Amino acid sequence: MPNDVRLSKPTAASGGWGSLESVAGILKREGHAAGTALLLPKQNKHDGFQCVSCAWAKPNPPHLMEFCENGAKATAWDLTSNRLDPGFFASHTVRELEGWSDFELEQAGRLTGPMRWDAASDRYVPVEWAAAFAAIGAELKGLDPKEVVFYASGRASNEAAFMWQLMARMYGSNNLPDSSNMCHESTSVALPEAIGVPVGTTTLDDFDTTGCILIFGQNTAVNSPRMLHQLDDAAARGVPIIIFNPLREHGMERFTNPQNPAQMLATGSRRLAAQYHQVLPGGDLAALAGLCKLVLEWDAARAAGDAAVVDHDFIAEHTHGFEAFARSMRALDWAEIERRSGLTRALLEQVARAYVAADATTGIYGMGLTQHRAGVENIRMLVNLLLLRGNIGKPGAGICPVRGHSNVQGQRAVWITEKPELAPLDRFAELFGFEPPRDKGMDVVEAAGGVIDGKVKAVLQLGGNLVRSLPERGLLEAAWRRLPLTVMLTTKLNRSHLVHGESAWLLPCLSRIEFDRQASGVQVVSVEDSTMGIHPSHGQREPASPDLLSEPAIIAGIAKATLAANPKVDWDAWVGDYRLVRHAIAACKPEWYSDYDNRMRQEGGFVRPNPARQRNWRTGTGKANFLALESLDADPDIRLGGEGTFNLVTVRSNDQFNTTVYGFNDRFRGIDGSRDIVMMNAADMARLALPTGALVTLETVADDGVARVVAGLQAVPFDLPPGCIAGYYPELNPLLPLWHHATKSHVPAAKSIPVRLSTAAG
Ligand SMILES: Nc1nc2c(c(=O)[nH]1)N[C@H]1C(S)=C(S)[C@@H](COP(=O)(O)OP(=O)(O)OC[C@H]3O[C@@H](n4cnc5c(=O)[nH]c(N)nc54)[C@H](O)[C@@H]3O)O[C@H]1N2
Ligand SMILES: Nc1nc2c(c(=O)[nH]1)N[C@H]1C(S)=C(S)[C@@H](COP(=O)(O)OP(=O)(O)OC[C@H]3O[C@@H](n4cnc5c(=O)[nH]c(N)nc54)[C@H](O)[C@@H]3O)O[C@H]1N2
Ligand SMILES: [Mo]
């Protein structure tokens, strides 16, 4: 039986006192209140630490307080005074801990030293580091490297990530999936084909000069709140901010700038969204196509002498495929665009008018575009729209994928990737004297499939909580328990440690907010933000326990115990002085990282080069490529419409960071007390005679013989389109089939799951 849900008035504006109150609450709960509060001004500062929450850009100079409600929560969560010491594990069996909620597991505190699961007592028992490394190394030596998966969750530093991928490759495996496979992999596939880089092209400066901001499926107020500063400044300049989102996300509508005393004291707020369009889930493809069609139509219909609507010079000089693309747009039928997007032509004309009125437009997006069957096509369509008016590679314009984890972009850049062609393998061979594997490794979906069908024998995780974050929970949990080996580099206890392999290890590490002392002194690490800015991060606090090791030290420990000695890779020297790791990264790709260590120490860090910003297109055609669209059918497998069927969107609340649940108050949506809920359109609730709080069951609509059911959910009314429902990730992940992913990038299609809803009785 879930805790009872309470509905409240959604917080009227993001930022403001509500945010400060929420920060104060969590600081108090996690202990160390005053001390942690004193640290917050150090967050995202050059001489401070880089926040462990989101990856949004760090301005130079920073705001006085360059942190947000969620960054403060993440900091407090890491620096909690709660500890899970060996005494705790002595008094709880793993079976018993399985009865705890995800919230309770992490709330219990920081792990304090290495542990191994003991089958006889079903307990995690303390172990010496050296013994753990030796045992893990011995097991890995006995396995086929192709059957071992090295996952990375996006939070570890560039230094740790580089060592992680090098260890995996020296061992013989390209099985290097990371959280990006569940997140912005659609970006990493779409953008290189379109504009020749796998990352966004905007920097913070572009926000000062942009004339129009389009935001597709990105919940800024919750997931990258520091960006609200840029949005607020733009709104103050009169820049239209136009939002596409099936859910009315109240935090996106108004903002009270906590740095602005006048706004705070007057409890005033500024309207952010000039237009808010409740597109259907997966309907962005049609909406974007409609916008492109309008721009093309208006250009063709302009009177002689009128300025062009399409930037023909840019298209002629810089792009490929325009004619075929334009033809495919002209062929589209307005009735189909309206039906699939859920938006009328008149609404799309409002957007297109703002778009063509601006000299420079920024296209921002998040999981609402990437986590669909047509995730890659969604992004290509957004690029198409931007290219029509030359909105890539000019000031104030560009495409801006908002990354998730604080260093997910950096990790991919230092070659945590299952795609061998993306890593400088020849350089690795030359510099480190080994023959790297050349075959493609497993991405997250393939790794999960491998666990389920027994082909994968070991999963090592540099952070993360795959048992919760992956699709297909039912099959996965059962298979996960049969894994011969699970090794978890982690800060806290989570579900993936309880649903564990036959040989299971918890290797707790320092948080990057803590001092990392090695042979050459206190170390600095580095991370890359969403705009390719690389920044140093300095620990600020004593470690949670003297028996913790840094991530680089743990990786080196496993590597040394597993790999044959190699004179060209001195793991101990790297751990002793992380500058040497940065020198190694720079040697692998000087075009990006030359003089890494010095440059990252300059005020503001350094930015990796981005050729697309200079309109230098590193694509097959040497131009920016338009994508002609064959079909607007974003998901041929979703055929809803039967009685009680809905398209389910899974979302985050502002009281969580991915699988880490900080609390149960989704204050922007006005939903409090429970996460076991389903947000529904009021008319749908009325039609099904469901009162608020009614218990419902969701079952995935699929005919593959797998039962995917979540029961005991409470229905709550919410402003979203009829036929569409929403609920929380990770609670609803049992409903997500593994095969239901973006066809071209394998990102699980978590934003449109076909489900049937029934009441508890029937
Ligand atoms: N506080 C906090 N911050 C975070 C995280 C967190 O969990 N908590 N997670 C981090 C991570 S790893 C990531 S990847 C990012 C995720 O940040 P976001 O990209 O913002 O991800 P979500 O909240 O999953 O979904 C974003 C929005 O997409 C909308 N949406 C759903 N389907 C569609 C659709 O079909 N079309 C459109 N246009 N919109 C749609 C949802 O209603 C939701 O408002 O945030 C990062 N930052
Ligand atoms: N249905 C649905 N599923 C989704 C999504 C969705 O929107 N809907 N979003 C997807 C996305 S975008 C992502 S990124 C994935 C995330 O999936 P994961 O990467 O698997 O999960 P996280 O919750 O980010 O990982 C949290 C754990 O990381 C560990 N950790 C925290 N800090 C550190 C540290 O400093 N070092 C180390 N070594 N470990 C640490 C802690 O043990 C914590 O429990 O989930 C995906 N799954
Ligand atoms: Mo993510």
Coordinates of C-alpha atoms in Angstrom, one line a residue, residues 29 33 47 53 214 230 282 319 369 412 426 461 515 581 587 614 650 661 678 722 757:
R29 CA 18.2 16.5 7.7
A33 CA 24.0 21.9 8.5
D47 CA 39.0 27.3 -6.7
S53 CA 24.4 17.3 -9.7
L214 CA 13.1 26.9 -28.2
Q230 CA 20.5 32.5 -18.5
G282 CA 6.7 11.7 -29.4
T319 CA 24.7 22.4 -46.3
L369 CA 13.5 14.3 -27.5
R412 CA 32.5 10.0 -23.3
D426 CA 46.3 3.5 -32.5
Q461 CA 30.1 -0.3 -12.2
F515 CA 40.1 15.8 0.0
V581 CA 46.9 11.1 -16.0
A587 CA 49.1 12.7 -25.3
Q614 CA 33.3 27.7 -36.8
T650 CA 8.4 8.7 -17.1
V661 CA 15.4 9.7 -4.1
V678 CA 0.1 8.2 -12.1
P722 CA -5.8 13.2 -22.8
L757 CA -4.6 1.1 -17.1

